[in-house]
Tab-separated table of C-alpha atoms in Angstrom:
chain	number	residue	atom	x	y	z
A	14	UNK	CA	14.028	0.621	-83.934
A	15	UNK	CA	17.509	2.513	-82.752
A	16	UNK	CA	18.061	3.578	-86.464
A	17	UNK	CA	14.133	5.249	-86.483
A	18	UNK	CA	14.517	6.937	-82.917
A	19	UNK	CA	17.816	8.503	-84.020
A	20	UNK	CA	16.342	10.728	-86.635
A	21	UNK	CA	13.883	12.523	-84.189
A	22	UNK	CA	13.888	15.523	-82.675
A	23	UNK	CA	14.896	15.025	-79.710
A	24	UNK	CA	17.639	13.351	-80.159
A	25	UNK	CA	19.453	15.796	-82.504
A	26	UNK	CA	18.658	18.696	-79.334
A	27	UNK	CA	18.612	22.050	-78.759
A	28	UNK	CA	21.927	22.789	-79.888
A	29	UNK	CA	21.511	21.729	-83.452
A	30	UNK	CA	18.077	23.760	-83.319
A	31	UNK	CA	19.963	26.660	-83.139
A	32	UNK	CA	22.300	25.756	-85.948
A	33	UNK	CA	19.243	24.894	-87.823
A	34	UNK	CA	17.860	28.285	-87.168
A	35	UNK	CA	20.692	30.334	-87.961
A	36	UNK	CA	20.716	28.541	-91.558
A	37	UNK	CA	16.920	29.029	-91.761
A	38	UNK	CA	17.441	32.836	-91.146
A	39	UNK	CA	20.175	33.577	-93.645
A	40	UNK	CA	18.848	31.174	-95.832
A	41	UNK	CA	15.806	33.216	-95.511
A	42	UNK	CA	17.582	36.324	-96.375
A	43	UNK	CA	20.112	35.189	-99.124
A	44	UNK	CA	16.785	34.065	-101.494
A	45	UNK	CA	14.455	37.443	-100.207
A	46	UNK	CA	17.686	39.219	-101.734
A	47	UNK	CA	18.118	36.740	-104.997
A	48	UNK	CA	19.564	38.464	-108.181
A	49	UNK	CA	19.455	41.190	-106.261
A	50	UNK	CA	22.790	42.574	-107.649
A	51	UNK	CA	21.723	41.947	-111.520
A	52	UNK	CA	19.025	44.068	-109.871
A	53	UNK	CA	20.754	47.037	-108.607
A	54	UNK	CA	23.425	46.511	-111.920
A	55	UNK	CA	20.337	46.979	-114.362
A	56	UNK	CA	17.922	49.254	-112.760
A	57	UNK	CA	20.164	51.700	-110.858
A	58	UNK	CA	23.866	51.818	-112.493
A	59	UNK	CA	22.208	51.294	-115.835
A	60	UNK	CA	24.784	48.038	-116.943
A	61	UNK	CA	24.940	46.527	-120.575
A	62	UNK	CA	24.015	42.777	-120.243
A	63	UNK	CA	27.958	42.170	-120.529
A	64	UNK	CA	28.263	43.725	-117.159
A	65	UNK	CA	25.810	42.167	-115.593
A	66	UNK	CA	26.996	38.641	-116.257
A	67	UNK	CA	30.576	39.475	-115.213
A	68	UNK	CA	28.924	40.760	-111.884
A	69	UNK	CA	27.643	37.407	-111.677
A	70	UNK	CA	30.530	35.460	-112.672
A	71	UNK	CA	32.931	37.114	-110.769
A	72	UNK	CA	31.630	36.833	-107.536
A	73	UNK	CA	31.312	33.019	-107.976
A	74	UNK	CA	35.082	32.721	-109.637
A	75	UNK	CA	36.756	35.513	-107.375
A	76	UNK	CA	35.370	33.644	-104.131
A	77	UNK	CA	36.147	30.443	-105.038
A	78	UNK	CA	39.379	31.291	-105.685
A	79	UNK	CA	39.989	33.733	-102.498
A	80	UNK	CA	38.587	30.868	-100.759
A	81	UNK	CA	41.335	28.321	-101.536
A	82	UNK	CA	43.736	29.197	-99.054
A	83	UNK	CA	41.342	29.679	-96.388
A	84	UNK	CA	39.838	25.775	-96.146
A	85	UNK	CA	43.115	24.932	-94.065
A	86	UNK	CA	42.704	28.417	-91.921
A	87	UNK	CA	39.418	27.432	-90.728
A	88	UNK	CA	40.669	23.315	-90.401
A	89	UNK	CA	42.793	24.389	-87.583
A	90	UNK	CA	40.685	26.835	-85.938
A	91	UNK	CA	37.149	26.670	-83.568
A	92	UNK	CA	34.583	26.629	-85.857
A	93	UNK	CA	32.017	28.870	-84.027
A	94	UNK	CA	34.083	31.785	-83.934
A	95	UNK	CA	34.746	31.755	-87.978
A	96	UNK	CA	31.269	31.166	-88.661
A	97	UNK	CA	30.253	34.630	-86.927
A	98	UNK	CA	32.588	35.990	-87.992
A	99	UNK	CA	31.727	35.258	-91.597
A	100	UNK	CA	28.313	36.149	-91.149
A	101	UNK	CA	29.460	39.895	-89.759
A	102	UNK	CA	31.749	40.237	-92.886
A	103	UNK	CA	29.212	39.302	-94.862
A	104	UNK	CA	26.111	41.795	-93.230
A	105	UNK	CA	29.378	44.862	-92.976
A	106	UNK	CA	29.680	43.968	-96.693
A	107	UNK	CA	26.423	44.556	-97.801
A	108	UNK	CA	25.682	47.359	-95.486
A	109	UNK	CA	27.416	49.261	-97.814
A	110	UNK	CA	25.226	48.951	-100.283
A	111	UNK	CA	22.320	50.450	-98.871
A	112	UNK	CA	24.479	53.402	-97.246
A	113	UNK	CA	26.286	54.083	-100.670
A	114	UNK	CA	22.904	54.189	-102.633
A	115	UNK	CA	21.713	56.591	-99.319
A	116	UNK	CA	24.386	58.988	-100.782
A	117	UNK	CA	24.334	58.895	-104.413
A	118	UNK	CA	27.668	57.080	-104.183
A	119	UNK	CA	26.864	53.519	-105.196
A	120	UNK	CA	29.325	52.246	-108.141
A	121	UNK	CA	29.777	49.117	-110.362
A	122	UNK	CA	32.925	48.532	-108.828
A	123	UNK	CA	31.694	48.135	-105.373
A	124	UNK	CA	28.714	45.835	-106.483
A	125	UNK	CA	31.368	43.632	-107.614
A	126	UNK	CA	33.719	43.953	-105.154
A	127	UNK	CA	30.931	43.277	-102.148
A	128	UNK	CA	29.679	40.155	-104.562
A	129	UNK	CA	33.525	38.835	-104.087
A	130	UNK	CA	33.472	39.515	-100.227
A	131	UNK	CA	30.127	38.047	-100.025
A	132	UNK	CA	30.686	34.668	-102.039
A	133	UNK	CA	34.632	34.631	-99.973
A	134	UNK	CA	32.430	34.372	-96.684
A	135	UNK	CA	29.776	31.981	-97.694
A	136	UNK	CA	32.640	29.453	-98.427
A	137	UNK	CA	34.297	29.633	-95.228
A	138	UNK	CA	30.783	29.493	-93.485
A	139	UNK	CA	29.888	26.147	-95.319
A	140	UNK	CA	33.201	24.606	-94.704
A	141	UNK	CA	33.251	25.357	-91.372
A	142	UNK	CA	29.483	24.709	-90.594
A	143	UNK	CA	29.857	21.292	-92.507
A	144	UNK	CA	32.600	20.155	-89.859
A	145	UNK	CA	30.819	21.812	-86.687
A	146	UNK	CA	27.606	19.773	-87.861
A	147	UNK	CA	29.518	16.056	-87.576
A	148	UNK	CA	31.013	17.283	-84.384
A	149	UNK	CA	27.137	18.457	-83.109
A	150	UNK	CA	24.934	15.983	-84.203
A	151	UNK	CA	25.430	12.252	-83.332
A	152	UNK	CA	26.273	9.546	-86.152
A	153	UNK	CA	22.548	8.429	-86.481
A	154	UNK	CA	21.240	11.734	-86.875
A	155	UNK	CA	23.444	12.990	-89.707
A	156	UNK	CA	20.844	11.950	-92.276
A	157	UNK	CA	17.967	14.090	-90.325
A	158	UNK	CA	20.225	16.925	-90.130
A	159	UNK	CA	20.578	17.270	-93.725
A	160	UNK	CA	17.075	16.401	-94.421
A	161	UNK	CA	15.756	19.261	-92.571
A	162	UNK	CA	18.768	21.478	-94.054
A	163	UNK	CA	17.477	20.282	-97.425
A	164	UNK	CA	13.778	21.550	-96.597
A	165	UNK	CA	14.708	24.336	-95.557
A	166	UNK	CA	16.511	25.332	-98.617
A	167	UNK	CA	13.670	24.693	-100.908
A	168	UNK	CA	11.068	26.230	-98.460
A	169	UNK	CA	13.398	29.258	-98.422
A	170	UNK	CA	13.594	29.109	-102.287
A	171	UNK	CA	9.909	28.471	-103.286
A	172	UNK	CA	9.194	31.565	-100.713
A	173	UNK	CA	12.019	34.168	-100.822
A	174	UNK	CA	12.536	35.432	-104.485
A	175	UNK	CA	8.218	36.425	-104.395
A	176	UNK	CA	8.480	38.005	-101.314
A	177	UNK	CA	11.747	40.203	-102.235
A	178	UNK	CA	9.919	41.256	-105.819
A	179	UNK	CA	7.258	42.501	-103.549
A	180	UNK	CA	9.686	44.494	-101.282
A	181	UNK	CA	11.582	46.080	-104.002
A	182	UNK	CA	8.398	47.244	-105.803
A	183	UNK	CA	7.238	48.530	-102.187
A	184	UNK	CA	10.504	50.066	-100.654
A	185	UNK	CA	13.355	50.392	-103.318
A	186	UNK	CA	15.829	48.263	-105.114
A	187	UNK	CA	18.001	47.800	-101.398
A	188	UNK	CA	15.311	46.990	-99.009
A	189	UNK	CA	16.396	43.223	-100.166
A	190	UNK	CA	20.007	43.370	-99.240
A	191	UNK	CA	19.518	45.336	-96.278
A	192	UNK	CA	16.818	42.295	-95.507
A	193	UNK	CA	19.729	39.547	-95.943
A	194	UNK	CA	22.490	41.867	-93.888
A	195	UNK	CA	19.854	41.907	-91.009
A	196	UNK	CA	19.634	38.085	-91.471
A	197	UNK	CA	23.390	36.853	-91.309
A	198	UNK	CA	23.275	39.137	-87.857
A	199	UNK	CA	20.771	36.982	-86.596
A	200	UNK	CA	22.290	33.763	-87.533
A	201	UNK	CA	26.002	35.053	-86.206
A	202	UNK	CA	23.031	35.420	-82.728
A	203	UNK	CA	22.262	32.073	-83.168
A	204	UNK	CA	25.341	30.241	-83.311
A	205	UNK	CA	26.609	32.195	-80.718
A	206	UNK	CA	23.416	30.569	-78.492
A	207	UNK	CA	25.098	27.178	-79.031
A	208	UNK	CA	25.742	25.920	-75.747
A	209	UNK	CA	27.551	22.462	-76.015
A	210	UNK	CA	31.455	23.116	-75.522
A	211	UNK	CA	33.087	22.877	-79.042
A	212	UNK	CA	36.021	20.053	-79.739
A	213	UNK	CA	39.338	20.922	-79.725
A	214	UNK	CA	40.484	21.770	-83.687
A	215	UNK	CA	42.759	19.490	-84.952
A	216	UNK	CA	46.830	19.926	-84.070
A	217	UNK	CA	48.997	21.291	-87.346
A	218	UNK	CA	53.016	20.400	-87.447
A	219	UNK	CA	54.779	23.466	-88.203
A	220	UNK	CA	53.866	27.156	-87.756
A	221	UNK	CA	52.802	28.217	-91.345
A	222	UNK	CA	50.532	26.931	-93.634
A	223	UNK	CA	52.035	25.268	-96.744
A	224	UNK	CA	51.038	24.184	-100.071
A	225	UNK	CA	50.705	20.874	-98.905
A	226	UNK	CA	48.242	22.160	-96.255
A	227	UNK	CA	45.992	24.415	-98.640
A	228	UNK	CA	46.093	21.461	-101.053
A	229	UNK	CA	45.185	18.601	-98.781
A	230	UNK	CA	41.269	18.758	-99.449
A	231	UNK	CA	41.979	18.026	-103.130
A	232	UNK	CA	44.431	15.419	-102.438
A	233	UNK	CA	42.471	13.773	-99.811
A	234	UNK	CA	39.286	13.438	-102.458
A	235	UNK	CA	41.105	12.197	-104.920
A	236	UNK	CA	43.089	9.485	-103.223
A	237	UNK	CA	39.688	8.345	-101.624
A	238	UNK	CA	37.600	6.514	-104.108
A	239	UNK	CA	34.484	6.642	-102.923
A	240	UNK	CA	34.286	10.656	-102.372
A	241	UNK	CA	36.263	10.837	-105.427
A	242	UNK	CA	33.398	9.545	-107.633
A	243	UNK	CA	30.951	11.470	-105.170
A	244	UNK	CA	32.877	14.240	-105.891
A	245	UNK	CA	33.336	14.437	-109.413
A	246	UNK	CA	29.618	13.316	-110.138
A	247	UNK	CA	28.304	16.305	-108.116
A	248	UNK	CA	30.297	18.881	-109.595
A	249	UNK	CA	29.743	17.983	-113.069
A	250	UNK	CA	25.850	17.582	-112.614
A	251	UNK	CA	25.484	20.344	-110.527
A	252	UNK	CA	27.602	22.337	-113.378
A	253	UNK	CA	25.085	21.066	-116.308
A	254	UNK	CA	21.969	21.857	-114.571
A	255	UNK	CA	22.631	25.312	-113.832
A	256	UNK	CA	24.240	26.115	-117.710
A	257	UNK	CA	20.324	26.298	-118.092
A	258	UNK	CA	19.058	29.042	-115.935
A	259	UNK	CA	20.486	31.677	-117.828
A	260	UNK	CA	19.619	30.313	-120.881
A	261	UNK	CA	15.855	29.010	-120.037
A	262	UNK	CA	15.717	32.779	-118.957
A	263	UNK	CA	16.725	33.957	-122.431
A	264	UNK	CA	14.467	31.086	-123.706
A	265	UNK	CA	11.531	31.933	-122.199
A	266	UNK	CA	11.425	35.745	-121.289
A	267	UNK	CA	13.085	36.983	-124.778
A	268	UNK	CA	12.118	34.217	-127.291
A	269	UNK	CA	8.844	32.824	-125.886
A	270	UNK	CA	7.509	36.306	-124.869
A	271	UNK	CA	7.029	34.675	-121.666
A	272	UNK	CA	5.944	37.265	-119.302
A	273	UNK	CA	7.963	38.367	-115.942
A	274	UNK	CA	5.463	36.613	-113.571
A	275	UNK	CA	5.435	33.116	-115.728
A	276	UNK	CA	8.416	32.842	-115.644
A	277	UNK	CA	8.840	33.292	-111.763
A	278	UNK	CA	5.521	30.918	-111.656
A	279	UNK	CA	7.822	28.312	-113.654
A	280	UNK	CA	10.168	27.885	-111.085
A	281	UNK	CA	8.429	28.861	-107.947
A	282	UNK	CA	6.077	26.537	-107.621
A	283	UNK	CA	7.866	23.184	-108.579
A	284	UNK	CA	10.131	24.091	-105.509
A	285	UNK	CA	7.400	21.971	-103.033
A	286	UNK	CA	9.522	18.998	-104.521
A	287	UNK	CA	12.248	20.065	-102.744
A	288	UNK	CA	9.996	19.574	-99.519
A	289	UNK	CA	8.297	16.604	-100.768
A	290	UNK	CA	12.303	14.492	-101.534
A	291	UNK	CA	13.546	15.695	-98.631
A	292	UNK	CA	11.079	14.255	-96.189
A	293	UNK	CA	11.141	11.147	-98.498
A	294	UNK	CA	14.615	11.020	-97.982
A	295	UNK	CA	15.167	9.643	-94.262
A	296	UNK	CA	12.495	7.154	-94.880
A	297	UNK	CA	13.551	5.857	-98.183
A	298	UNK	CA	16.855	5.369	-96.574
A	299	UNK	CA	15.189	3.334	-93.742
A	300	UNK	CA	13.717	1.206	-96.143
A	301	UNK	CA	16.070	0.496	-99.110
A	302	UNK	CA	19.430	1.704	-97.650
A	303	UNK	CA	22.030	4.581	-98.215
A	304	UNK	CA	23.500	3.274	-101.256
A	305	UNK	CA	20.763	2.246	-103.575
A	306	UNK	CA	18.656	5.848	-102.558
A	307	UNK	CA	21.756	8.020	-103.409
A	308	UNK	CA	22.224	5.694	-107.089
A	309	UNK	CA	18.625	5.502	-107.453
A	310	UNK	CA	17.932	9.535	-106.926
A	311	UNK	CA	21.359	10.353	-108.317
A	312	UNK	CA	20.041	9.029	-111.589
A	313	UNK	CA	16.639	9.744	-111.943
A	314	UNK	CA	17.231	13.816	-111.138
A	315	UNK	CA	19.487	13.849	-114.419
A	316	UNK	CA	16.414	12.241	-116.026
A	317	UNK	CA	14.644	15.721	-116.628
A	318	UNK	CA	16.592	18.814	-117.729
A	319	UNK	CA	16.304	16.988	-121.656
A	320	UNK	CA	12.814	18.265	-121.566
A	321	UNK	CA	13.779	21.929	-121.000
A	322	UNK	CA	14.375	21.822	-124.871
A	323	UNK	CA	11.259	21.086	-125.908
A	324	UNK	CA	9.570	24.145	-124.382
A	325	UNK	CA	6.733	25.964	-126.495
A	326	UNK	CA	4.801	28.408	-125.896
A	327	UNK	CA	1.569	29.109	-123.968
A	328	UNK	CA	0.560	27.041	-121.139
A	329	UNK	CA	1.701	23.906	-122.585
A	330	UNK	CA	4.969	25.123	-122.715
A	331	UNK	CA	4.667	26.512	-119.141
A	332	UNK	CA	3.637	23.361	-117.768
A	333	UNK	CA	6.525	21.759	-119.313
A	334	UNK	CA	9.288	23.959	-117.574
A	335	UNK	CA	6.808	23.717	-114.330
A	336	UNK	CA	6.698	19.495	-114.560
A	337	UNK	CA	10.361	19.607	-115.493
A	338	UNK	CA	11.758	21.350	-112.705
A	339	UNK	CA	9.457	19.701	-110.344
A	340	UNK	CA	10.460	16.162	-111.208
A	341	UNK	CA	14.419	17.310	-111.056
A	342	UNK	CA	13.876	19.440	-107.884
A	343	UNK	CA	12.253	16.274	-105.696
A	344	UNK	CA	14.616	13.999	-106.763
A	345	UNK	CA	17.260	16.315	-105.717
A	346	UNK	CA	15.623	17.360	-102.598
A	347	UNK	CA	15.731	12.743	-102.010
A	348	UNK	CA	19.631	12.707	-103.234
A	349	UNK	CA	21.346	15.753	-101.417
A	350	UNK	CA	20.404	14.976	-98.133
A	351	UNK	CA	22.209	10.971	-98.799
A	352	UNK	CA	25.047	12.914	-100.136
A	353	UNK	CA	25.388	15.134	-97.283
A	354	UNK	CA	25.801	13.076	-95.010
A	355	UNK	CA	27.528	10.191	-96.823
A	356	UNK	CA	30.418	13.142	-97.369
A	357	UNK	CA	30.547	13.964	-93.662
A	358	UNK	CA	30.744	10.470	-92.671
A	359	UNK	CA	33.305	8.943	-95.180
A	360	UNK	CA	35.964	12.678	-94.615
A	361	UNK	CA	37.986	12.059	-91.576
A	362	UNK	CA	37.170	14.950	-88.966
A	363	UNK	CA	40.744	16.120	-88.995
A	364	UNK	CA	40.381	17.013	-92.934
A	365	UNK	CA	36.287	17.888	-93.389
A	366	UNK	CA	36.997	21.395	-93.154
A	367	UNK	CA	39.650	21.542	-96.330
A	368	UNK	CA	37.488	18.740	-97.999
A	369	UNK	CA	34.141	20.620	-97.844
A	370	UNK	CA	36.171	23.745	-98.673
A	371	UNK	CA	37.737	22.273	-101.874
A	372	UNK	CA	34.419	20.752	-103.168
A	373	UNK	CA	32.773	24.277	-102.820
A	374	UNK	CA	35.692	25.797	-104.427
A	375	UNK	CA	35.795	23.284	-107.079
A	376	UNK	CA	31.880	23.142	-107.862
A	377	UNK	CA	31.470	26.634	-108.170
A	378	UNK	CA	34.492	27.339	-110.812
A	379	UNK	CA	33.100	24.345	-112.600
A	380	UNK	CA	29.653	26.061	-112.434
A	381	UNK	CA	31.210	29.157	-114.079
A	382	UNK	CA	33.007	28.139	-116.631
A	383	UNK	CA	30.226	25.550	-117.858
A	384	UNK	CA	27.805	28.721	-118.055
A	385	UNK	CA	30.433	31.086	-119.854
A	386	UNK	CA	31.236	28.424	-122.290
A	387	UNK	CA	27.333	27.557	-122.938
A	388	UNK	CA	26.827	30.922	-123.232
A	389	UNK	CA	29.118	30.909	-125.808
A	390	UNK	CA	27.817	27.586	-127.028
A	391	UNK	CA	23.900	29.158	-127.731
A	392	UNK	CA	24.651	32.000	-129.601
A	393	UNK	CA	26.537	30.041	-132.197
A	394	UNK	CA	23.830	27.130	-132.364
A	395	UNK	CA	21.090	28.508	-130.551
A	396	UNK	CA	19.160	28.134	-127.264
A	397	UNK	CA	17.281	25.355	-127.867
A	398	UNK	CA	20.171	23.117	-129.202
A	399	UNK	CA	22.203	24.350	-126.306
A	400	UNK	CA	19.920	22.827	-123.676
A	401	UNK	CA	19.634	19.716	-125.105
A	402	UNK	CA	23.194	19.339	-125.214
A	403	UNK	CA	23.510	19.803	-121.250
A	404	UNK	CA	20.514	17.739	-120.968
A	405	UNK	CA	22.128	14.583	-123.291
A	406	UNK	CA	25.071	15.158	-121.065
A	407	UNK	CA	23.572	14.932	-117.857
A	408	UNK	CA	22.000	11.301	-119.442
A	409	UNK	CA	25.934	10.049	-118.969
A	410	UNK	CA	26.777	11.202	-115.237
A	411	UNK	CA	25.114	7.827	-113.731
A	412	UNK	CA	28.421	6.695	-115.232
A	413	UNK	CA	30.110	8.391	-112.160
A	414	UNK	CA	28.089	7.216	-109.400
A	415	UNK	CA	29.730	4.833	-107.340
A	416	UNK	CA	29.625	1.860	-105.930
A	417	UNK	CA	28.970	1.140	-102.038
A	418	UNK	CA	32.456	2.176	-99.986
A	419	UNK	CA	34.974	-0.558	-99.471
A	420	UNK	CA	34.613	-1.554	-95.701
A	421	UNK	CA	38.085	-2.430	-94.802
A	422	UNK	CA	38.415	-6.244	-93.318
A	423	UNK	CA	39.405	-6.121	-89.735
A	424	UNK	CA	43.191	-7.173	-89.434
A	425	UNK	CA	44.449	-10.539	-88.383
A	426	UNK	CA	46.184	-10.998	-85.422
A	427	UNK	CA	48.576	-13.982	-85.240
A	428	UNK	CA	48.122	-16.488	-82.989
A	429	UNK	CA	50.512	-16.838	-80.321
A	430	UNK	CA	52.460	-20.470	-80.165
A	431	UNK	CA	51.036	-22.196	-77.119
A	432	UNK	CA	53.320	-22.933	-74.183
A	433	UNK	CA	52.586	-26.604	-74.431
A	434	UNK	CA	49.662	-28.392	-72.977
């Protein structure tokens, strides 16, 4: 009965509802302004396709890799304080947007260069937020946390990219990223409302950082099994399922003759899984355990990108995409919240920061070289063949799962000779 009281409400308290609300608002914001910079690239700068995707591409690479050095930085610093401080960088950033277009002055350069900025911050707010969380929320209430986290990323998702079509077709291609600039301000407001006094960071030996310092997230996954296979699972399936969104958009918009609002219908509406797993989640956990949830969802959500191939056209073929993605979207709304908090609790406090930091890093140059290279792979083969590749791939990733965490046996201690009767 413990277990079931710890994932309510009241126990996770006021403080985490402000965390919660600062991710709902920038959440919020980030999806109102989705492909909003392909956006601006296409219908105001006038870019070739090739431009667009290296927009895209080098925000994700650039960030990740601007990011590396900073996952120690934020280890050994409050966590609060970086986490406003990336969400003002991050509304200053695209501020400049809005004002540039205001003067005739917007450029292709400084699209990309805000997209770097942008995807620099979001790093350092994750790792940092991921580290404040186990220090917030007690043990028993990790699981909730990431459930609601989870919910609120597909509510977000299902509700945001409709909303911020409607906007720009109202007020102009930058009413959406002056919408998300407004909402990092308001979630920089409502960490700073956090009221419970914030641990001391952890100590560092020596003044500088070092290579061993900016390189101890990696080291740290690797030499820990279970993350390890966590790690390596996630980043690989998470690469492989988004090698199709470009393509399925190529698929269905240019070969299919899909039309704009189909295709937004395709993967709109399956996003209610994503609500639907993650309030499964806490209570399939309750029943059947941590460990066979996160195998049994971490294999069935690899299940259903196959089927992506084998769309056609019509409504048959948009209720394929629309079954498709629903089916994968619950059953990664049931795993991520499992993985969440199985990362946070198996990372020792004084390394989550570089940890969390060096898995974002990681998955997202994974994520961008899998897309540029099946890019590459569909025009010489085709779309079609393309997706079922990733999909047939995604069949082996089970592979990585692993196994329940060794618990280590509780040491000996020798008995001391008796003194004599």
């Amino acid at each position: 009965m413990g277990e079931v009281r710890a994932g309510r409400a009241g126990r996770l308290g006021r403080d985490f509802g402000w965390l919660w609300a600062a991710f709902a608002v920038s959440s919020a914001g980030t999806m109102l302004a989705f492909d909003a910079f392909a956006l601006i690239a296409v219908t105001v700068l006038h870019s070739s396709p090739a431009r667009v995707s290296f927009l895209s591409a080098a925000g994700i690479a650039a960030g990740a890799v601007f990011a590396v050095p900073l996952g120690p930085w934020v280890e050994f610093r409050r966590k609060r304080p970086v986490m406003i401080g990336a969400d003002l960088l991050r509304s200053a950033a695209l501020l400049t947007l809005p004002l540039a277009y205001a003067l005739d002055a917007l450029t292709y350069a400084q699209l990309v260069l805000v997209s770097v900025v942008v995807a620099t911050a979001d790093i350092v707010f994750r790792s940092a937020s991921g580290a404040h969380l186990k220090a917030l929320v007690p043990q028993d209430g990790l699981m909730t946390a990431g459930a609601r986290f989870e919910s609120t990323t597909w509510t977000t998702t299902a509700l945001g990219p409709p909303l911020g079509g409607a906007a720009i077709g109202l007020f102009g291609p930058v009413t959406t990223i002056v919408g998300d600039a407004v909402s990092y301000l308001l979630s920089a407001a409502g960490v700073r409302a956090i009221a419970a006094p914030e641990p001391e960071p952890p100590a560092r030996s020596g003044g500088r950082l070092t290579r061993a310092d900016v390189a101890e997230g990696w080291r740290y996954l690797w030499r820990t099994p279970y993350l390890r296979a966590l790690f390596l699972n996630s980043t690989l399936v998470n690469g492989l399922i988004m090698v199709g969104a470009p393509l399925m958009a190529v698929l269905m918009l240019r070969e299919l003759g899909f039309p704009a609002w189909e295709y937004g219908l395709a993967y709109g509406v399956p996003c209610v899984g994503g609500l639907i797993g993650s309030r499964l989640s806490p209570r399939l956990v309750r029943r059947y355990g941590e460990q066979r949830v996160l195998r049994w969802s971490g294999t069935a959500r690899v299940c259903w990108p196959v089927g992506l191939a084998f769309t056609g056209t019509g409504t048959a073929g948009l209720v394929t995409v629309m079954v498709v993605e629903l089916g994968l979207i619950t059953c990664i709304g049931v795993y991520s919240p499992v993985l969440a908090k199985e990362r946070l609790t198996h990372t020792d406090s004084d390394r989550l920061a570089r940890v969390l930091s060096a898995w974002t890093v990681t998955g997202r140059a994974v994520t961008a070289v899998l897309t540029l290279t099946w890019g590459a792979l569909a025009s010489l083969i085709g779309t079609r063949p393309a997706l079922a590749v990733a999909g047939a791939l995604l069949l082996l990733t089970p592979a990585l799962l692993p196994t329940a965490p060794r618990v280590p046996l509780p040491r000996r201690t020798p008995r001391t000779p008796s003194a004599g009767p």
